mmCIF file of C-alpha atoms and ligand atoms in Angstrom:
data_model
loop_
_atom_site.group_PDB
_atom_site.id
_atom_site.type_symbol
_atom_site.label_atom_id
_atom_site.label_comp_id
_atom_site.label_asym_id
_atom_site.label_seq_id
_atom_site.Cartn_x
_atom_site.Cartn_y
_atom_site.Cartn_z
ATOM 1 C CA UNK D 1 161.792 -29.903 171.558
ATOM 2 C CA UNK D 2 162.981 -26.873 173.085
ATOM 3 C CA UNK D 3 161.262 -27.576 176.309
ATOM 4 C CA UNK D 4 162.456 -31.577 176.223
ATOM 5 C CA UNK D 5 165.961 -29.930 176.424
ATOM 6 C CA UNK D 6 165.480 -27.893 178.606
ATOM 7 C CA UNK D 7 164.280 -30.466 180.729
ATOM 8 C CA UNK D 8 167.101 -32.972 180.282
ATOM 9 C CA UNK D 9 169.852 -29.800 180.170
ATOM 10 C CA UNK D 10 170.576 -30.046 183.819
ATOM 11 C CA UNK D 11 171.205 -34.249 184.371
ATOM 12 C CA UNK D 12 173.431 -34.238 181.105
ATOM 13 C CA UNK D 13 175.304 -31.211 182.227
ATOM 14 C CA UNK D 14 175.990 -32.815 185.935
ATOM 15 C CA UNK D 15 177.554 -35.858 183.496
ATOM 16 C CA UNK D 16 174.751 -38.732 184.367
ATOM 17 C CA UNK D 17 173.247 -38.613 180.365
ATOM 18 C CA UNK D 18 169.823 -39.133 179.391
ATOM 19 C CA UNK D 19 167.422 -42.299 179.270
ATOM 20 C CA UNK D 20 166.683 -44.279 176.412
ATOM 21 C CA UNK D 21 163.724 -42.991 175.432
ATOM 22 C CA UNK D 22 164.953 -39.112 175.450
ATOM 23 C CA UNK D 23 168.076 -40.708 173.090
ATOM 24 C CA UNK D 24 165.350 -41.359 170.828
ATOM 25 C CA UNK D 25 163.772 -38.463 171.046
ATOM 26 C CA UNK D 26 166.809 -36.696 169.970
ATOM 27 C CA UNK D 27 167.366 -39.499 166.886
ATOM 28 C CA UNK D 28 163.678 -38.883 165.800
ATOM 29 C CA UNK D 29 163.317 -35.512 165.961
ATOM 30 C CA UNK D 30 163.194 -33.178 162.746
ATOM 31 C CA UNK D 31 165.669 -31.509 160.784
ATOM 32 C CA UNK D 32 164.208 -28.190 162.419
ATOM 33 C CA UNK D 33 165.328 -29.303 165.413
ATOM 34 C CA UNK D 34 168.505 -29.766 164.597
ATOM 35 C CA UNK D 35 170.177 -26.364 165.685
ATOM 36 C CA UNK D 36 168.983 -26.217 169.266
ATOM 37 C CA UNK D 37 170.128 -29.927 169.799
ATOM 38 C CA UNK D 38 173.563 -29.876 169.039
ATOM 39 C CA UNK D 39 173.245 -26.225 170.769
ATOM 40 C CA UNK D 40 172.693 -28.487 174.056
ATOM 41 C CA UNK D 41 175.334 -31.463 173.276
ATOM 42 C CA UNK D 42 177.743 -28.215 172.811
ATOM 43 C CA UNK D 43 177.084 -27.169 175.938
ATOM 44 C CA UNK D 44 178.058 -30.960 177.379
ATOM 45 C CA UNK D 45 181.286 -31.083 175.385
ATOM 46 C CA UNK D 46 182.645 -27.497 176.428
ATOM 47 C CA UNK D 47 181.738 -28.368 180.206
ATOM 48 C CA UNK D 48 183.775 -31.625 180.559
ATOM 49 C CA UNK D 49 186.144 -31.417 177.398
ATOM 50 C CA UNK D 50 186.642 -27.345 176.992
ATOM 51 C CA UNK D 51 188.047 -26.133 173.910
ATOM 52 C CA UNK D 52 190.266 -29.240 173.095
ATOM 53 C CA UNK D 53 190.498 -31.997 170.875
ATOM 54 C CA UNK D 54 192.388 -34.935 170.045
ATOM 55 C CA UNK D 55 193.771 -35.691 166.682
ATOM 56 C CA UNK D 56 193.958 -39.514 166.383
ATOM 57 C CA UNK D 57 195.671 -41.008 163.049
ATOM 58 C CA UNK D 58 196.092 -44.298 162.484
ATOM 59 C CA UNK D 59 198.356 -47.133 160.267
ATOM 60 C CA UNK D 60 196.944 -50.069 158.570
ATOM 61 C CA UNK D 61 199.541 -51.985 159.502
ATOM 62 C CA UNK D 62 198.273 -55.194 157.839
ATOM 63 C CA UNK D 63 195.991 -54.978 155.489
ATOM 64 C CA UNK D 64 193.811 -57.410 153.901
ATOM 65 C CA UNK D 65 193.978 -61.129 154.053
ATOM 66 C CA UNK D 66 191.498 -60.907 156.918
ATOM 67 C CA UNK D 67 189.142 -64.223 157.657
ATOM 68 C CA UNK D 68 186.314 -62.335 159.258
ATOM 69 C CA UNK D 69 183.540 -61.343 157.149
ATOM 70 C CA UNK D 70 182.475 -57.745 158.105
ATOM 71 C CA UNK D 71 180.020 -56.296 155.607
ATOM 72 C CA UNK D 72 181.362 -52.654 155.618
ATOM 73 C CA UNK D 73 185.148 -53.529 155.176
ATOM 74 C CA UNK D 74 187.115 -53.892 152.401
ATOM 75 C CA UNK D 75 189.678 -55.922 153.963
ATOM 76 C CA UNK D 76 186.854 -59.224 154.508
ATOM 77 C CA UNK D 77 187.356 -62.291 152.906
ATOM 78 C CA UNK D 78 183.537 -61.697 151.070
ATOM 79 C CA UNK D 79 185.324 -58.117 149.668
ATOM 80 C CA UNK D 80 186.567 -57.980 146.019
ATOM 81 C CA UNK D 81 187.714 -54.536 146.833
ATOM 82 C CA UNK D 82 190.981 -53.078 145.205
ATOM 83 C CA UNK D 83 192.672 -52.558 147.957
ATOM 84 C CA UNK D 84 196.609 -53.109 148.983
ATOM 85 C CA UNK D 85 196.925 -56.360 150.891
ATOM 86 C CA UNK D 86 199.737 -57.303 152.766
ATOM 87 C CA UNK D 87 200.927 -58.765 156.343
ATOM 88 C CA UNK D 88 202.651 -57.135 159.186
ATOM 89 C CA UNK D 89 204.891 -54.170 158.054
ATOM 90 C CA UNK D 90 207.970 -54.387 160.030
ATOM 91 C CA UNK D 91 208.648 -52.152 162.916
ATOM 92 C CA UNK D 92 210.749 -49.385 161.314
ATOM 93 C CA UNK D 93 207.752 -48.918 158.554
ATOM 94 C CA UNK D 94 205.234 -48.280 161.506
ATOM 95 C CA UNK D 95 207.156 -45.877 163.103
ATOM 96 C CA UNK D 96 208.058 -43.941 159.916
ATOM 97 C CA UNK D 97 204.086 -43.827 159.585
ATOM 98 C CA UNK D 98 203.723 -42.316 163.351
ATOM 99 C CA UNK D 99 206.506 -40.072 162.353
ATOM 100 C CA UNK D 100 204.351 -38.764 159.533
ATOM 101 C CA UNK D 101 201.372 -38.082 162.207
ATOM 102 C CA UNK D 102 203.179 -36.423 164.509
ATOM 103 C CA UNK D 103 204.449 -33.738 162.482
ATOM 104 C CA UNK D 104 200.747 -33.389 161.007
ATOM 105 C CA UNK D 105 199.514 -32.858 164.542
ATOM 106 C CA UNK D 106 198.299 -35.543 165.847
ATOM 107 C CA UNK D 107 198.156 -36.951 169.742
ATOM 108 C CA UNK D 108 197.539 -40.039 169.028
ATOM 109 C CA UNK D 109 198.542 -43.136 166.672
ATOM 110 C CA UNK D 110 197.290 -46.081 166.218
ATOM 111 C CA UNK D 111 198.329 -49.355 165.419
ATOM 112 C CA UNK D 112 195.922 -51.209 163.289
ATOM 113 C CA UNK D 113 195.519 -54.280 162.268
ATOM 114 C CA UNK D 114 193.388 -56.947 159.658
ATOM 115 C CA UNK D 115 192.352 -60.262 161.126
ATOM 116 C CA UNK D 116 190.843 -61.750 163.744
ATOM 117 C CA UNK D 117 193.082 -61.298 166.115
ATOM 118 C CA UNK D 118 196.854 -61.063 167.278
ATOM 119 C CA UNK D 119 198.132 -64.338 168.144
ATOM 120 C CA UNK D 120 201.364 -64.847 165.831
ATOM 121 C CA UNK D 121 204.322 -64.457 168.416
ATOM 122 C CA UNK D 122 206.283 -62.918 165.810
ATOM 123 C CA UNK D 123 203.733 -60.281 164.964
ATOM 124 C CA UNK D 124 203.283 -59.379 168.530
ATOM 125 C CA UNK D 125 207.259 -58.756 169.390
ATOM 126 C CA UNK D 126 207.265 -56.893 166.014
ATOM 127 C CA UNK D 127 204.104 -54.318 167.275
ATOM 128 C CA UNK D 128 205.939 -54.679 170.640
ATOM 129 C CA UNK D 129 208.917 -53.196 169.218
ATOM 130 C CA UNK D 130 206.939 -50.750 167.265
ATOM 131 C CA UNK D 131 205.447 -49.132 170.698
ATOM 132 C CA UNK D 132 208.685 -49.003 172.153
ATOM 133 C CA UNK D 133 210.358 -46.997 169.274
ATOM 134 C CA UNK D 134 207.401 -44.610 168.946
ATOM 135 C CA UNK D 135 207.206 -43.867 172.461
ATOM 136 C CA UNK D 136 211.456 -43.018 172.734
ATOM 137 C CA UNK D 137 211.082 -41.176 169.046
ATOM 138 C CA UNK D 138 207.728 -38.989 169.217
ATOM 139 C CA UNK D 139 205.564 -37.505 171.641
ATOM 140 C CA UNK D 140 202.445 -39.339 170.265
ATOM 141 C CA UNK D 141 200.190 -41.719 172.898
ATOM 142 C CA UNK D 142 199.988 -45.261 170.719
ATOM 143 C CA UNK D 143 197.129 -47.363 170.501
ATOM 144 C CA UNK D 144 196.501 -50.673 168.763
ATOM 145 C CA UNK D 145 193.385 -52.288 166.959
ATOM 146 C CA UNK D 146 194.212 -56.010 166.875
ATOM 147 C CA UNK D 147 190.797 -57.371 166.788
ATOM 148 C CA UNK D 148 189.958 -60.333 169.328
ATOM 149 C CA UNK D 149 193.419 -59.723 171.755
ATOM 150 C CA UNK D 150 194.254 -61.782 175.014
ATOM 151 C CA UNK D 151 194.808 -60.371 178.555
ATOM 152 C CA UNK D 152 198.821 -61.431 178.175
ATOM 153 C CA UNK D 153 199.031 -60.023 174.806
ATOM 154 C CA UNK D 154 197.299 -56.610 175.962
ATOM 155 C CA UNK D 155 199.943 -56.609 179.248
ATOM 156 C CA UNK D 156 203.310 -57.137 177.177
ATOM 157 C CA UNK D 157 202.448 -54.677 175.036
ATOM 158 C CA UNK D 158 201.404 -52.205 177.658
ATOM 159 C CA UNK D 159 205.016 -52.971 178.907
ATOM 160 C CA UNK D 160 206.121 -51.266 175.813
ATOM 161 C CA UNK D 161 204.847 -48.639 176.407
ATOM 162 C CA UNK D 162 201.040 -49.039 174.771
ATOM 163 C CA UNK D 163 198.489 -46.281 176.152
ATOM 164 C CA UNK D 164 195.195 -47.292 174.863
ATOM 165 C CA UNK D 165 193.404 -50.345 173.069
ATOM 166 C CA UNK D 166 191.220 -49.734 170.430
ATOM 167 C CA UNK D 167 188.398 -52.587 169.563
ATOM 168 C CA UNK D 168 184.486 -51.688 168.259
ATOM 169 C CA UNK D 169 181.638 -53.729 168.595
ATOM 170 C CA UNK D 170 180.032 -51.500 165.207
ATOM 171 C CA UNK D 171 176.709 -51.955 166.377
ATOM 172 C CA UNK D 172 173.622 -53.509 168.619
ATOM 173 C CA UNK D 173 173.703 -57.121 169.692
ATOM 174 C CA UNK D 174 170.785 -57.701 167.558
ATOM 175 C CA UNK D 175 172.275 -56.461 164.028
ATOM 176 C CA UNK D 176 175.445 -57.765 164.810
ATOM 177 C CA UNK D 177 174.722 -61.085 162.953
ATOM 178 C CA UNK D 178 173.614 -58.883 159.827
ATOM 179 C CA UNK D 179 177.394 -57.425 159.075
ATOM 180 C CA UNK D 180 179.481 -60.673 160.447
ATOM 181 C CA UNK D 181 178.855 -63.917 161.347
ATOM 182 C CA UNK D 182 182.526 -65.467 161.537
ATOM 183 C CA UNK D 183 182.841 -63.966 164.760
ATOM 184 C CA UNK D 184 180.341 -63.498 167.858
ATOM 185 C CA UNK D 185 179.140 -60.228 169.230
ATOM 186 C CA UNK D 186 179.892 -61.989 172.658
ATOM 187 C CA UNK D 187 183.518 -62.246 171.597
ATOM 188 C CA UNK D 188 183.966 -58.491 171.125
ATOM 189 C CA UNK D 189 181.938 -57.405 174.268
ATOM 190 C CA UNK D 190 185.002 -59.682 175.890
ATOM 191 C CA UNK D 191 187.266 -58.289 174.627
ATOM 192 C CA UNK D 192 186.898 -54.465 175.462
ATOM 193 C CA UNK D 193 186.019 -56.468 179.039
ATOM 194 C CA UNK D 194 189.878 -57.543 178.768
ATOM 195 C CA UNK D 195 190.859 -54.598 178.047
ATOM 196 C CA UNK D 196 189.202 -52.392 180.757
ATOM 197 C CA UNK D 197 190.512 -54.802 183.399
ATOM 198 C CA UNK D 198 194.207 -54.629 182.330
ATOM 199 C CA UNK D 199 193.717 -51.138 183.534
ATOM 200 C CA UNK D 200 193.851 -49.431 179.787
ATOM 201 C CA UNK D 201 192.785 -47.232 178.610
ATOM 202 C CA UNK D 202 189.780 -48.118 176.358
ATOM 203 C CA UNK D 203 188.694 -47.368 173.167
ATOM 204 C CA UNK D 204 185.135 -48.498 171.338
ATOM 205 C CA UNK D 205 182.703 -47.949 169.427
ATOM 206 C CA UNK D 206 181.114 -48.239 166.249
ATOM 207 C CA UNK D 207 179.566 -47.840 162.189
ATOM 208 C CA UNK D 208 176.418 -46.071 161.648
ATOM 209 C CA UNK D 209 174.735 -46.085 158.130
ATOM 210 C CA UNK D 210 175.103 -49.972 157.839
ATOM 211 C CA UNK D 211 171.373 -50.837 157.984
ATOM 212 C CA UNK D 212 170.761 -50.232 161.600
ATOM 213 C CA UNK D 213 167.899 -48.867 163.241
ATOM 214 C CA UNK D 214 167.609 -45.996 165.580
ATOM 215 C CA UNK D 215 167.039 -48.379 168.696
ATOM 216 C CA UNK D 216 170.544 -50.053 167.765
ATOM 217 C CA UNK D 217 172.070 -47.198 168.083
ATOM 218 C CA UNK D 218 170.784 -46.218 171.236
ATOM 219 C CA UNK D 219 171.401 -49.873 172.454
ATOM 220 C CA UNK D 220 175.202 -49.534 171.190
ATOM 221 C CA UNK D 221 175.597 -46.063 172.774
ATOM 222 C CA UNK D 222 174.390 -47.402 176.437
ATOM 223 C CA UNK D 223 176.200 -51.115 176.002
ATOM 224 C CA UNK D 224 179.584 -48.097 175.406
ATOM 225 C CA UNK D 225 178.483 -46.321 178.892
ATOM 226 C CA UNK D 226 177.910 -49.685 180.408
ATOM 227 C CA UNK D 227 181.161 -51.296 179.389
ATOM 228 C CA UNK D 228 182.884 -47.585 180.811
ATOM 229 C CA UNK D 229 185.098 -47.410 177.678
ATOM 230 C CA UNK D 230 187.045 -44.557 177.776
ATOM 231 C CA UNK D 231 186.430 -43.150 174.149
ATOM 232 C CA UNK D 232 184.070 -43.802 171.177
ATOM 233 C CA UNK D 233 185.184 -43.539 167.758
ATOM 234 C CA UNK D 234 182.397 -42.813 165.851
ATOM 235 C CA UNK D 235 182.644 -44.082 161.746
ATOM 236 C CA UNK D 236 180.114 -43.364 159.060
ATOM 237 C CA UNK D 237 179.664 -45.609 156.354
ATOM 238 C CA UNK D 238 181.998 -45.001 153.395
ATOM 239 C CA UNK D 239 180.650 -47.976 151.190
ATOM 240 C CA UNK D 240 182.734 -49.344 149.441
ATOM 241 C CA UNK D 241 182.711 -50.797 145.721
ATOM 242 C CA UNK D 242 183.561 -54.619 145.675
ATOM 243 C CA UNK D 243 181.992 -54.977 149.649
ATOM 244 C CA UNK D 244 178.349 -56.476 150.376
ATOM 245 C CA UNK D 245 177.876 -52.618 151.440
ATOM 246 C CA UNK D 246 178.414 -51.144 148.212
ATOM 247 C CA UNK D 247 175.991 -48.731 147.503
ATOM 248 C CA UNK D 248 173.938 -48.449 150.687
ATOM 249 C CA UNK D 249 175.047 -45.091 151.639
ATOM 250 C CA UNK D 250 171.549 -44.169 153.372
ATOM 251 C CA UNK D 251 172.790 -41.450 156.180
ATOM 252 C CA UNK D 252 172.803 -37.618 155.676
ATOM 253 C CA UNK D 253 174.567 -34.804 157.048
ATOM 254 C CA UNK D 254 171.723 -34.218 159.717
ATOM 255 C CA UNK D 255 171.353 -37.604 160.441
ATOM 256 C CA UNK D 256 175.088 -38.063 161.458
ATOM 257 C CA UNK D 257 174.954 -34.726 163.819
ATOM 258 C CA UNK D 258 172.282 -36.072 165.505
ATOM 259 C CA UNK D 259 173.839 -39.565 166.098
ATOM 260 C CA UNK D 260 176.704 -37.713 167.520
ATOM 261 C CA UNK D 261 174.676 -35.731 169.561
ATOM 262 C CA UNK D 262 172.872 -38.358 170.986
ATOM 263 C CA UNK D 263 176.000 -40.110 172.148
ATOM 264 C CA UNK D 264 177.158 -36.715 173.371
ATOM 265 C CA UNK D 265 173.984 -36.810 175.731
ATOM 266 C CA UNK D 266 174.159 -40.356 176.702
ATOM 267 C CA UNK D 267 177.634 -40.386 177.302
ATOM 268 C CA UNK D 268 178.731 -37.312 178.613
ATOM 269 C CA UNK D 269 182.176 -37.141 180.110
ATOM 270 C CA UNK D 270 184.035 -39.358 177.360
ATOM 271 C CA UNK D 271 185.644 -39.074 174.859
ATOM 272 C CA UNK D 272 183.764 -38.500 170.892
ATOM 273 C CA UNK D 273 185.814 -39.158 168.366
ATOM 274 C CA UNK D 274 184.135 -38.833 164.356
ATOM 275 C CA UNK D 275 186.458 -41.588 162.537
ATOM 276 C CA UNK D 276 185.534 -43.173 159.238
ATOM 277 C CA UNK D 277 183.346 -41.463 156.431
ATOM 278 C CA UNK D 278 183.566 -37.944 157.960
ATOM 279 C CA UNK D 279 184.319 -36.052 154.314
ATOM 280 C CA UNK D 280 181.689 -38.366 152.224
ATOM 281 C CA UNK D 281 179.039 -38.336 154.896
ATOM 282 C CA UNK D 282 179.119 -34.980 156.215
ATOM 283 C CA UNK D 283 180.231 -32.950 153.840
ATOM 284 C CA UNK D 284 180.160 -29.112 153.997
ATOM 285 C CA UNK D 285 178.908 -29.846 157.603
ATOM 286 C CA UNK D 286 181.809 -31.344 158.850
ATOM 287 C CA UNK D 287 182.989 -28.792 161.271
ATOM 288 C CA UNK D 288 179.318 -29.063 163.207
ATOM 289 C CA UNK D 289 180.846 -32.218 164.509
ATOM 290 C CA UNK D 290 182.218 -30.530 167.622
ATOM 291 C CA UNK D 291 179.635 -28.138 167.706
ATOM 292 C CA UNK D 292 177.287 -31.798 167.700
ATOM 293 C CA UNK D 293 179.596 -33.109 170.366
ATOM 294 C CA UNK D 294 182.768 -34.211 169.312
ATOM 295 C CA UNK D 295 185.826 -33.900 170.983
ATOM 296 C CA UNK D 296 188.540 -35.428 168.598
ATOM 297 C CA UNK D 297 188.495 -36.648 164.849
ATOM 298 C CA UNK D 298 190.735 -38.975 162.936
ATOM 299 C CA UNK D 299 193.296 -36.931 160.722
ATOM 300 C CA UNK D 300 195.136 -37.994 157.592
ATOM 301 C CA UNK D 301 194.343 -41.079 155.895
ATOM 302 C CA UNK D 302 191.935 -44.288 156.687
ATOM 303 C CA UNK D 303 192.313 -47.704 156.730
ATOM 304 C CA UNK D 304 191.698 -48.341 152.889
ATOM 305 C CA UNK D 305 190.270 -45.035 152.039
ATOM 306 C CA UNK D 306 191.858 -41.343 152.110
ATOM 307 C CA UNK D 307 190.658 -38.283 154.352
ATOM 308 C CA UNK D 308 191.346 -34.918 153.496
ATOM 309 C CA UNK D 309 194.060 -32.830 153.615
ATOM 310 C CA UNK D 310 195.185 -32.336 157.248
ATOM 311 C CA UNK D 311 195.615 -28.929 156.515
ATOM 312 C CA UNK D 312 192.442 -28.270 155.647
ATOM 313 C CA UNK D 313 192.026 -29.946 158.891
ATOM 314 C CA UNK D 314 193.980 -27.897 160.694
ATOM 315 C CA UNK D 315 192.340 -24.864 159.682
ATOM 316 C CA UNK D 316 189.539 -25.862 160.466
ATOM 317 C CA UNK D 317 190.615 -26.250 163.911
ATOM 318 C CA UNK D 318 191.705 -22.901 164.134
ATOM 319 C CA UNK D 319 188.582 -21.182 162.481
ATOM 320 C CA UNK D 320 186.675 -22.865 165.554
ATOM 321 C CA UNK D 321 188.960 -21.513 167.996
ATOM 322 C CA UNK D 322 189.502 -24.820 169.391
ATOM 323 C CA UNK D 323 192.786 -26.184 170.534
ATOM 324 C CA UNK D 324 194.375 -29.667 170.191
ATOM 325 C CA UNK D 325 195.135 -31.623 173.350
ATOM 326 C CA UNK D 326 198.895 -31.400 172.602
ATOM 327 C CA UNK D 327 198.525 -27.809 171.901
ATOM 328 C CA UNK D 328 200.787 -27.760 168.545
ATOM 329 C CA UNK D 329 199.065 -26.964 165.259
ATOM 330 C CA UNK D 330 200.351 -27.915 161.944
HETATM 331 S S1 SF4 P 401 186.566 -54.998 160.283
HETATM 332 FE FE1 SF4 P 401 188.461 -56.010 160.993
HETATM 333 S S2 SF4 P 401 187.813 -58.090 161.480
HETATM 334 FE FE2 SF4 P 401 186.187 -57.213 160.209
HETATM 335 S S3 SF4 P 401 186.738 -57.824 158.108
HETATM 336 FE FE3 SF4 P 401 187.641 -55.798 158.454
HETATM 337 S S4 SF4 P 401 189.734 -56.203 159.131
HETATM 338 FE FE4 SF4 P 401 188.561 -58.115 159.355
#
């Protein structure tokens, strides 16, 4: 292994990432390997990210009630989950929740949102309106996660001010069909096409731990490079009780370095961001995500599940010696 790095160490660190079949290297090699990896996907992060990271939070500004059928999320119309459901919160709620994450520290908000897609005019002017009084009342760049989302849509909101879109694609082409089928893969690869043409900034990226193999997450992790989105949140299974995922937790601590590591190498100059299922999937090793890679992490609370105290967070940050992008600490 140490030699394989060695021998990739100078194409990742001039930012052109490795080939498939060193990605799969790193995703099938042993737990002793482990160390001198993420030593190398270090290494990338510190050259084109340096000591900073972002601190994205995020809203669930409508929760629930969703027609699409994802296997991992609570919010599906297959889930029996106990969750909160409701529709749009109004304006003044959503900023009140970005007023919350800024003074916790984080860069970046996001706006996000159950269904299949934004399309009720009313819903629209009300995230429209939501944008414009987060950008004149904190310092925090917004995003939104509106599922399927229209070129028009994506430009009157970036007239109020929205920075970045956020939309996955969760996994390979291939799998896709095995965690939804109300909605085509094909319709989400469009989408983050949309998006990048508007001239946003672009989020994407996936779930790990949902059944995939090792080749769909190297064929996720190049479709990302392909596609030239500008950031990949990275989630982890959290299953769920009262989803068709409930009880499949298969990943473990190493498993999710290396997957971060591997995107690290593929992808080197972008943005990593570990979202969903850090605490319950990574446990004690959660602050080897940077040292795997990562360049930002979701604080505060998810979408129907709670993180950890930012805080704890926080300190964590400052134990590494690493600095948020914004440069304030909580
Ligand atoms: S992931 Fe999004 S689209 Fe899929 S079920 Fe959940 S809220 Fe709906």
């Amino acid at each position: 292994m140490e030699k394989f790095l060695y021998d990739i160490k100078n194409k990742v660190l001039d930012g052109a990432g490795i080939q498939p079949y060193e990605a799969l290297k790193i995703l099938e090699s042993g737990s002793d390997d482990l160390f001198t990896i993420i030593n190398l996907a270090d290494k990338v992060r510190r050259k084109f990210k340096g000591n900073k990271v972002r601190f994205c939070s995020i809203v669930n500004a409508q929760s629930g009630l969703c027609s699409e059928d994802c296997a991992f999320c609570a919010q599906s119309t297959v889930s029996n989950s106990d969750i909160k459901r409701y529709s749009m919160m109004d304006s003044d709620e959503i900023l009140e929740n970005a007023a919350i994450s800024a003074k916790s520290g984080a860069n970046e908000f996001s706006i996000v949102m159950s269904g299949y897609g934004l399309k009720n005019r009313n819903d629209i002017e009300k995230v429209g309106r939501a944008i414009e009084s987060i950008k004149d009342n904190t310092g925090l760049e917004v995003c939104i996660s509106a599922g399927i989302i229209d070129k028009e849509t994506i430009r009157y909101l970036k007239n109020k001010g929205l920075d970045h879109i956020h939309h996955n694609l969760e996994t390979s082409k291939n799998f896709f069909p095995n965690i939804c089928t109300t909605h085509s893969y094909k319709e989400d690869v469009e989408t983050v096409k949309i998006a990048k043409s508007t001239g946003m900034r672009v989020c994407s990226g996936g779930i790990f731990g949902i059944g995939e193999s090792d080749e769909d997450r190297i064929e996720l992790a190049y479709l990302l490079k392909k596609l030239d989105v500008d950031s990949i949140p990275i989630n982890f299974l959290s299953p769920v009780k009262g989803t068709p995922l409930e009880g499949s937790a298969n990943l473990t601590p190493v498993v999710c370095l290396k997957i971060i590591a591997m995107m690290r190498l593929v992808n080197p100059i972008k943005d990593i961001i570990v979202c969903g299922g850090r605490e319950i999937n990574l446990g004690d090793l959660q602050s080897l995500i940077f040292a795997a890679g990562a360049n930002g992490m979701i604080v505060g609370n998810y979408l129907t599940t709670f993180g950890r105290d930012v805080f704890k967070d926080m300190q964590m940050i400052k134990d590494l010696n690493l600095e948020p992008i914004n440069g304030y600490l909580s």
